[in-house]
C-alpha cells in the first residue's frame, strides 16, 4: 500500500494564493487520478478537483489542480483566497487494491 | 436534489455487530457506485469500502476486510454496511458517498452527513 502525505497546516491572507501539496510514497502519482476534497467545520466533504485537474460543476476557477511526476506529488492551488476557503483539504487516490486519503491540511485564511 | 441519509449508528460493545444504512434519493441510484468513508473524532478521512452500481464488485480497506460487508438494494435505493467484530478503533462518523464516473477511479460527488458509531465497553 501507499501513503499520501500532506502538510498539516497552511495559512495565508485573503486575496493571496496558496498551494497544498500531496506526495505519494510509492507508485507513480501520474498512474492514478488524484482528487481533492474540501471539508468545512461541521460539514461533509465536497469535491473541488477530480482527475488531477478537473473542477466539478459549481467549483470556482480559483481552484486548480496539477501533478508533478518529478516530485511524485499533486498540488491544489487556491488563488484569490477568501475567508470562506478556510477548511480542511484532503487529497485522495488509489491503486489496484485500495483507495487512500491524505492526512488532510488545515487551511487558515487570516 | 440529491440526498444521502445514513442511519443505524450508536454505541456498541467491542466484538458486537452493527448494520449501517444509507438512503439515497434525487439521483438514479442504480447507475452509481457507492463508497463508505469514515472519520474518527478529530481525525482525517479513511476509506472503508466501495461497491459497483450493480453490486457485482466490492473492495475493502485492509483494516475492515473480513469484518465488514458492503451491500446494496437497488430496488429500494439503499446502501448498507454490515459491521461485525467491532473494535474501539472503528469508532468514527461513517459517511456514504456516490461515485461519479468509474466506480474505482471516479470521485466522490455527493456525501451524506454521516452516522456516528462508538465502540466502547
Short mmCIF file of N, CA, C and O in Angstrom, two decimals, chain B residues 3-94:
data_model
loop_
_atom_site.label_atom_id
_atom_site.label_comp_id
_atom_site.label_asym_id
_atom_site.label_seq_id
_atom_site.Cartn_x
_atom_site.Cartn_y
_atom_site.Cartn_z
N UNK B 3 -29.91 13.47 -2.13
CA UNK B 3 -29.85 13.29 -0.69
C UNK B 3 -29.31 11.91 -0.37
O UNK B 3 -29.73 10.91 -0.97
N UNK B 4 -28.39 11.88 0.57
CA UNK B 4 -27.88 10.63 1.12
C UNK B 4 -28.00 10.75 2.63
O UNK B 4 -27.42 11.66 3.23
N UNK B 5 -28.77 9.85 3.22
CA UNK B 5 -29.03 9.92 4.66
C UNK B 5 -28.62 8.60 5.30
O UNK B 5 -29.21 7.54 5.01
N UNK B 6 -27.63 8.68 6.15
CA UNK B 6 -27.15 7.48 6.86
C UNK B 6 -27.87 7.34 8.19
O UNK B 6 -28.19 8.35 8.85
N UNK B 7 -28.06 6.11 8.62
CA UNK B 7 -28.59 5.85 9.95
C UNK B 7 -28.16 4.46 10.41
O UNK B 7 -27.60 3.69 9.62
N UNK B 8 -28.39 4.21 11.68
CA UNK B 8 -28.01 2.92 12.24
C UNK B 8 -26.82 2.98 13.19
O UNK B 8 -26.48 1.97 13.80
N UNK B 9 -26.20 4.15 13.33
CA UNK B 9 -25.08 4.28 14.25
C UNK B 9 -25.53 4.22 15.69
O UNK B 9 -26.73 4.23 15.99
N UNK B 10 -24.58 4.17 16.59
CA UNK B 10 -24.88 4.14 18.01
C UNK B 10 -23.69 3.65 18.80
O UNK B 10 -22.58 3.55 18.27
N UNK B 11 -23.94 3.36 20.06
CA UNK B 11 -22.89 2.85 20.95
C UNK B 11 -22.98 1.32 20.99
O UNK B 11 -24.08 0.77 21.22
N UNK B 12 -21.88 0.67 20.79
CA UNK B 12 -21.87 -0.80 20.77
C UNK B 12 -20.61 -1.29 21.47
O UNK B 12 -19.57 -0.62 21.44
N UNK B 13 -20.71 -2.44 22.11
CA UNK B 13 -19.57 -3.01 22.82
C UNK B 13 -18.59 -3.66 21.84
O UNK B 13 -19.00 -4.14 20.77
N UNK B 14 -17.32 -3.68 22.20
CA UNK B 14 -16.34 -4.38 21.33
C UNK B 14 -16.76 -5.82 21.08
O UNK B 14 -17.28 -6.50 21.98
N UNK B 15 -16.55 -6.26 19.86
CA UNK B 15 -16.90 -7.62 19.48
C UNK B 15 -18.32 -7.78 18.95
O UNK B 15 -18.63 -8.83 18.35
N UNK B 16 -19.14 -6.78 19.16
CA UNK B 16 -20.52 -6.86 18.70
C UNK B 16 -20.66 -6.38 17.27
O UNK B 16 -19.67 -5.99 16.63
N UNK B 17 -21.89 -6.43 16.75
CA UNK B 17 -22.17 -6.07 15.36
C UNK B 17 -23.10 -4.87 15.27
O UNK B 17 -23.83 -4.57 16.21
N UNK B 18 -23.08 -4.25 14.09
CA UNK B 18 -23.95 -3.11 13.81
C UNK B 18 -24.15 -3.06 12.30
O UNK B 18 -23.23 -3.39 11.53
N UNK B 19 -25.33 -2.65 11.88
CA UNK B 19 -25.59 -2.50 10.45
C UNK B 19 -25.97 -1.06 10.15
O UNK B 19 -26.94 -0.55 10.72
N UNK B 20 -25.20 -0.42 9.30
CA UNK B 20 -25.49 0.93 8.87
C UNK B 20 -26.29 0.90 7.57
O UNK B 20 -26.09 0.01 6.73
N UNK B 21 -27.16 1.89 7.41
CA UNK B 21 -27.94 2.03 6.19
C UNK B 21 -27.74 3.43 5.62
O UNK B 21 -27.45 4.37 6.37
N UNK B 22 -27.89 3.54 4.33
CA UNK B 22 -27.79 4.83 3.64
C UNK B 22 -28.92 4.90 2.63
O UNK B 22 -28.97 4.10 1.69
N UNK B 23 -29.85 5.83 2.85
CA UNK B 23 -30.99 6.00 1.96
C UNK B 23 -30.66 7.07 0.92
O UNK B 23 -30.30 8.20 1.29
N UNK B 24 -30.79 6.70 -0.35
CA UNK B 24 -30.43 7.62 -1.44
C UNK B 24 -31.68 8.11 -2.15
O UNK B 24 -32.65 7.36 -2.33
N UNK B 25 -31.65 9.37 -2.56
CA UNK B 25 -32.74 9.94 -3.34
C UNK B 25 -32.22 11.08 -4.19
O UNK B 25 -31.14 11.62 -3.93
N UNK B 26 -33.00 11.44 -5.23
CA UNK B 26 -32.64 12.57 -6.07
C UNK B 26 -31.69 12.26 -7.20
O UNK B 26 -31.27 13.18 -7.91
N UNK B 27 -31.33 10.99 -7.35
CA UNK B 27 -30.49 10.59 -8.48
C UNK B 27 -30.78 9.12 -8.79
O UNK B 27 -31.41 8.42 -8.00
N UNK B 28 -30.32 8.68 -9.93
CA UNK B 28 -30.55 7.30 -10.34
C UNK B 28 -29.56 6.39 -9.62
O UNK B 28 -28.47 6.10 -10.11
N UNK B 29 -29.97 5.93 -8.46
CA UNK B 29 -29.09 5.18 -7.55
C UNK B 29 -28.43 4.00 -8.24
O UNK B 29 -27.23 3.76 -8.05
N UNK B 30 -29.17 3.28 -9.04
CA UNK B 30 -28.66 2.05 -9.66
C UNK B 30 -27.57 2.31 -10.70
O UNK B 30 -26.94 1.37 -11.19
N UNK B 31 -27.34 3.56 -11.05
CA UNK B 31 -26.31 3.91 -12.03
C UNK B 31 -24.97 4.27 -11.38
O UNK B 31 -23.99 4.50 -12.09
N UNK B 32 -24.93 4.32 -10.06
CA UNK B 32 -23.74 4.84 -9.38
C UNK B 32 -23.10 3.82 -8.44
O UNK B 32 -23.79 3.16 -7.65
N UNK B 33 -21.76 3.75 -8.51
CA UNK B 33 -21.04 3.07 -7.46
C UNK B 33 -21.17 3.87 -6.17
O UNK B 33 -21.45 5.07 -6.20
N UNK B 34 -20.95 3.20 -5.04
CA UNK B 34 -21.12 3.84 -3.74
C UNK B 34 -19.97 3.47 -2.82
O UNK B 34 -19.50 2.32 -2.82
N UNK B 35 -19.52 4.45 -2.02
CA UNK B 35 -18.45 4.24 -1.05
C UNK B 35 -18.98 4.44 0.37
O UNK B 35 -19.94 5.18 0.60
N UNK B 36 -18.29 3.82 1.31
CA UNK B 36 -18.35 4.19 2.72
C UNK B 36 -16.97 4.77 3.08
O UNK B 36 -15.94 4.17 2.78
N UNK B 37 -17.01 5.91 3.74
CA UNK B 37 -15.79 6.58 4.22
C UNK B 37 -16.03 6.95 5.67
O UNK B 37 -17.12 7.42 6.02
N UNK B 38 -15.04 6.77 6.52
CA UNK B 38 -15.24 7.10 7.93
C UNK B 38 -14.24 8.15 8.40
O UNK B 38 -13.20 8.37 7.77
N UNK B 39 -14.61 8.79 9.50
CA UNK B 39 -13.77 9.85 10.07
C UNK B 39 -13.84 9.74 11.58
O UNK B 39 -14.89 10.03 12.19
N UNK B 40 -12.75 9.31 12.18
CA UNK B 40 -12.68 9.25 13.64
C UNK B 40 -12.74 10.66 14.20
O UNK B 40 -12.34 11.62 13.54
N UNK B 41 -13.23 10.82 15.42
CA UNK B 41 -13.38 12.16 16.01
C UNK B 41 -12.08 12.95 15.97
O UNK B 41 -11.04 12.49 16.46
N UNK B 42 -12.12 14.12 15.34
CA UNK B 42 -10.95 14.98 15.25
C UNK B 42 -9.86 14.51 14.31
O UNK B 42 -8.77 15.10 14.28
N UNK B 43 -10.15 13.47 13.54
CA UNK B 43 -9.13 12.90 12.64
C UNK B 43 -9.52 13.08 11.19
O UNK B 43 -10.52 13.71 10.86
N UNK B 44 -8.70 12.51 10.29
CA UNK B 44 -8.91 12.64 8.87
C UNK B 44 -9.84 11.58 8.30
O UNK B 44 -10.41 10.76 9.02
N UNK B 45 -10.00 11.62 6.99
CA UNK B 45 -10.87 10.69 6.29
C UNK B 45 -10.16 9.36 6.07
O UNK B 45 -8.96 9.33 5.79
N UNK B 46 -10.91 8.29 6.20
CA UNK B 46 -10.39 6.95 5.93
C UNK B 46 -11.39 6.19 5.06
O UNK B 46 -12.56 6.03 5.43
N UNK B 47 -10.94 5.71 3.92
CA UNK B 47 -11.79 4.92 3.05
C UNK B 47 -12.08 3.57 3.70
O UNK B 47 -11.19 2.96 4.30
N UNK B 48 -13.33 3.10 3.54
CA UNK B 48 -13.75 1.84 4.15
C UNK B 48 -14.05 0.77 3.11
O UNK B 48 -13.51 -0.33 3.15
N UNK B 49 -14.95 1.11 2.16
CA UNK B 49 -15.38 0.09 1.19
C UNK B 49 -16.06 0.78 0.01
O UNK B 49 -16.51 1.93 0.11
N UNK B 50 -16.13 0.04 -1.10
CA UNK B 50 -16.81 0.52 -2.30
C UNK B 50 -17.57 -0.64 -2.92
O UNK B 50 -17.18 -1.81 -2.80
N UNK B 51 -18.68 -0.31 -3.58
CA UNK B 51 -19.47 -1.30 -4.30
C UNK B 51 -19.87 -0.71 -5.65
O UNK B 51 -20.20 0.47 -5.74
N UNK B 52 -19.81 -1.53 -6.69
CA UNK B 52 -20.17 -1.05 -8.01
C UNK B 52 -21.68 -0.87 -8.12
O UNK B 52 -22.44 -1.27 -7.23
N UNK B 53 -22.10 -0.26 -9.22
CA UNK B 53 -23.52 0.09 -9.37
C UNK B 53 -24.44 -1.13 -9.34
O UNK B 53 -25.54 -1.06 -8.80
N UNK B 54 -23.97 -2.25 -9.87
CA UNK B 54 -24.81 -3.45 -9.87
C UNK B 54 -24.52 -4.39 -8.71
O UNK B 54 -25.13 -5.46 -8.60
N UNK B 55 -23.61 -3.98 -7.83
CA UNK B 55 -23.29 -4.79 -6.66
C UNK B 55 -22.32 -5.92 -6.93
O UNK B 55 -21.97 -6.66 -6.02
N UNK B 56 -21.86 -6.05 -8.16
CA UNK B 56 -21.02 -7.18 -8.53
C UNK B 56 -19.56 -7.05 -8.14
O UNK B 56 -18.85 -8.06 -8.06
N UNK B 57 -19.11 -5.83 -7.88
CA UNK B 57 -17.72 -5.59 -7.49
C UNK B 57 -17.69 -4.91 -6.14
O UNK B 57 -18.37 -3.89 -5.93
N UNK B 58 -16.90 -5.46 -5.24
CA UNK B 58 -16.77 -4.89 -3.90
C UNK B 58 -15.29 -4.91 -3.51
O UNK B 58 -14.57 -5.86 -3.81
N UNK B 59 -14.86 -3.85 -2.83
CA UNK B 59 -13.49 -3.80 -2.33
C UNK B 59 -13.51 -3.18 -0.93
O UNK B 59 -14.37 -2.34 -0.63
N UNK B 60 -12.53 -3.60 -0.13
CA UNK B 60 -12.50 -3.18 1.26
C UNK B 60 -11.11 -2.69 1.66
O UNK B 60 -10.09 -3.18 1.14
N UNK B 61 -11.07 -1.79 2.62
CA UNK B 61 -9.81 -1.42 3.24
C UNK B 61 -9.28 -2.61 4.03
O UNK B 61 -10.05 -3.41 4.57
N UNK B 62 -7.96 -2.70 4.12
CA UNK B 62 -7.34 -3.79 4.86
C UNK B 62 -7.83 -3.82 6.31
O UNK B 62 -8.04 -4.89 6.88
N UNK B 63 -8.06 -2.66 6.87
CA UNK B 63 -8.44 -2.55 8.28
C UNK B 63 -9.80 -3.15 8.59
O UNK B 63 -10.10 -3.43 9.76
N UNK B 64 -10.65 -3.33 7.57
CA UNK B 64 -12.00 -3.85 7.82
C UNK B 64 -12.29 -5.14 7.07
O UNK B 64 -13.33 -5.77 7.30
N UNK B 65 -11.38 -5.55 6.21
CA UNK B 65 -11.63 -6.74 5.39
C UNK B 65 -11.84 -7.96 6.27
O UNK B 65 -11.10 -8.18 7.22
N UNK B 66 -12.87 -8.72 5.95
CA UNK B 66 -13.21 -9.91 6.72
C UNK B 66 -14.15 -9.63 7.88
O UNK B 66 -14.70 -10.56 8.47
N UNK B 67 -14.33 -8.35 8.23
CA UNK B 67 -15.23 -7.99 9.33
C UNK B 67 -16.44 -7.19 8.83
O UNK B 67 -17.53 -7.31 9.40
N UNK B 68 -16.24 -6.38 7.80
CA UNK B 68 -17.32 -5.53 7.28
C UNK B 68 -17.76 -6.07 5.91
O UNK B 68 -16.95 -6.60 5.14
N UNK B 69 -19.05 -5.88 5.62
CA UNK B 69 -19.60 -6.27 4.32
C UNK B 69 -20.45 -5.13 3.77
O UNK B 69 -21.39 -4.67 4.44
N UNK B 70 -20.14 -4.70 2.57
CA UNK B 70 -20.92 -3.67 1.89
C UNK B 70 -21.93 -4.36 0.97
O UNK B 70 -21.61 -5.37 0.34
N UNK B 71 -23.13 -3.80 0.91
CA UNK B 71 -24.15 -4.35 0.01
C UNK B 71 -25.11 -3.25 -0.38
O UNK B 71 -25.07 -2.14 0.19
N UNK B 72 -25.96 -3.53 -1.32
CA UNK B 72 -26.93 -2.55 -1.78
C UNK B 72 -28.19 -3.24 -2.27
O UNK B 72 -28.16 -4.41 -2.68
N UNK B 73 -29.29 -2.49 -2.23
CA UNK B 73 -30.57 -2.95 -2.78
C UNK B 73 -31.06 -1.86 -3.72
O UNK B 73 -31.60 -0.85 -3.28
N UNK B 74 -30.83 -2.05 -4.99
CA UNK B 74 -31.19 -1.01 -5.96
C UNK B 74 -32.69 -0.82 -6.08
O UNK B 74 -33.15 0.25 -6.49
N UNK B 75 -33.46 -1.83 -5.72
CA UNK B 75 -34.92 -1.69 -5.78
C UNK B 75 -35.43 -0.75 -4.69
O UNK B 75 -36.53 -0.20 -4.81
N UNK B 76 -34.63 -0.58 -3.63
CA UNK B 76 -35.03 0.27 -2.52
C UNK B 76 -34.16 1.53 -2.40
O UNK B 76 -34.34 2.32 -1.48
N UNK B 77 -33.23 1.69 -3.33
CA UNK B 77 -32.28 2.83 -3.27
C UNK B 77 -31.55 2.88 -1.93
O UNK B 77 -31.42 3.95 -1.30
N UNK B 78 -31.06 1.72 -1.50
CA UNK B 78 -30.42 1.62 -0.19
C UNK B 78 -29.03 1.02 -0.30
O UNK B 78 -28.78 0.08 -1.08
N UNK B 79 -28.13 1.55 0.51
CA UNK B 79 -26.77 1.05 0.66
C UNK B 79 -26.61 0.61 2.11
O UNK B 79 -27.17 1.24 3.02
N UNK B 80 -25.83 -0.46 2.32
CA UNK B 80 -25.66 -0.99 3.67
C UNK B 80 -24.20 -1.24 3.98
O UNK B 80 -23.37 -1.42 3.08
N UNK B 81 -23.90 -1.24 5.28
CA UNK B 81 -22.58 -1.66 5.75
C UNK B 81 -22.80 -2.51 7.00
O UNK B 81 -23.20 -2.00 8.04
N UNK B 82 -22.60 -3.82 6.86
CA UNK B 82 -22.68 -4.73 7.99
C UNK B 82 -21.31 -4.77 8.66
O UNK B 82 -20.32 -5.12 8.02
N UNK B 83 -21.27 -4.41 9.93
CA UNK B 83 -20.01 -4.33 10.65
C UNK B 83 -20.01 -5.36 11.78
O UNK B 83 -20.84 -5.27 12.70
N UNK B 84 -19.14 -6.33 11.70
CA UNK B 84 -19.01 -7.38 12.71
C UNK B 84 -17.69 -7.24 13.46
O UNK B 84 -16.77 -6.55 13.00
N UNK B 85 -17.61 -7.91 14.59
CA UNK B 85 -16.37 -7.93 15.39
C UNK B 85 -15.81 -6.52 15.56
O UNK B 85 -14.62 -6.26 15.32
N UNK B 86 -16.66 -5.61 15.99
CA UNK B 86 -16.26 -4.21 16.09
C UNK B 86 -15.18 -4.01 17.14
O UNK B 86 -15.13 -4.69 18.17
N UNK B 87 -14.30 -3.06 16.85
CA UNK B 87 -13.17 -2.72 17.72
C UNK B 87 -13.25 -1.25 18.10
O UNK B 87 -13.85 -0.44 17.37
N UNK B 88 -12.64 -0.86 19.20
CA UNK B 88 -12.63 0.57 19.58
C UNK B 88 -12.12 1.47 18.46
O UNK B 88 -12.62 2.59 18.30
N UNK B 89 -11.17 1.00 17.68
CA UNK B 89 -10.61 1.83 16.59
C UNK B 89 -11.57 2.00 15.41
O UNK B 89 -11.27 2.76 14.48
N UNK B 90 -12.72 1.32 15.45
CA UNK B 90 -13.75 1.54 14.43
C UNK B 90 -14.64 2.73 14.78
O UNK B 90 -15.51 3.11 13.98
N UNK B 91 -14.44 3.31 15.93
CA UNK B 91 -15.22 4.48 16.35
C UNK B 91 -14.99 5.63 15.37
O UNK B 91 -13.85 6.06 15.16
N UNK B 92 -16.08 6.11 14.77
CA UNK B 92 -15.97 7.15 13.74
C UNK B 92 -17.36 7.57 13.28
O UNK B 92 -18.35 6.89 13.55
N UNK B 93 -17.41 8.67 12.56
CA UNK B 93 -18.58 9.02 11.76
C UNK B 93 -18.44 8.31 10.43
O UNK B 93 -17.39 8.43 9.77
N UNK B 94 -19.47 7.59 10.03
CA UNK B 94 -19.45 6.85 8.77
C UNK B 94 -20.31 7.58 7.74
O UNK B 94 -21.51 7.80 7.97
#
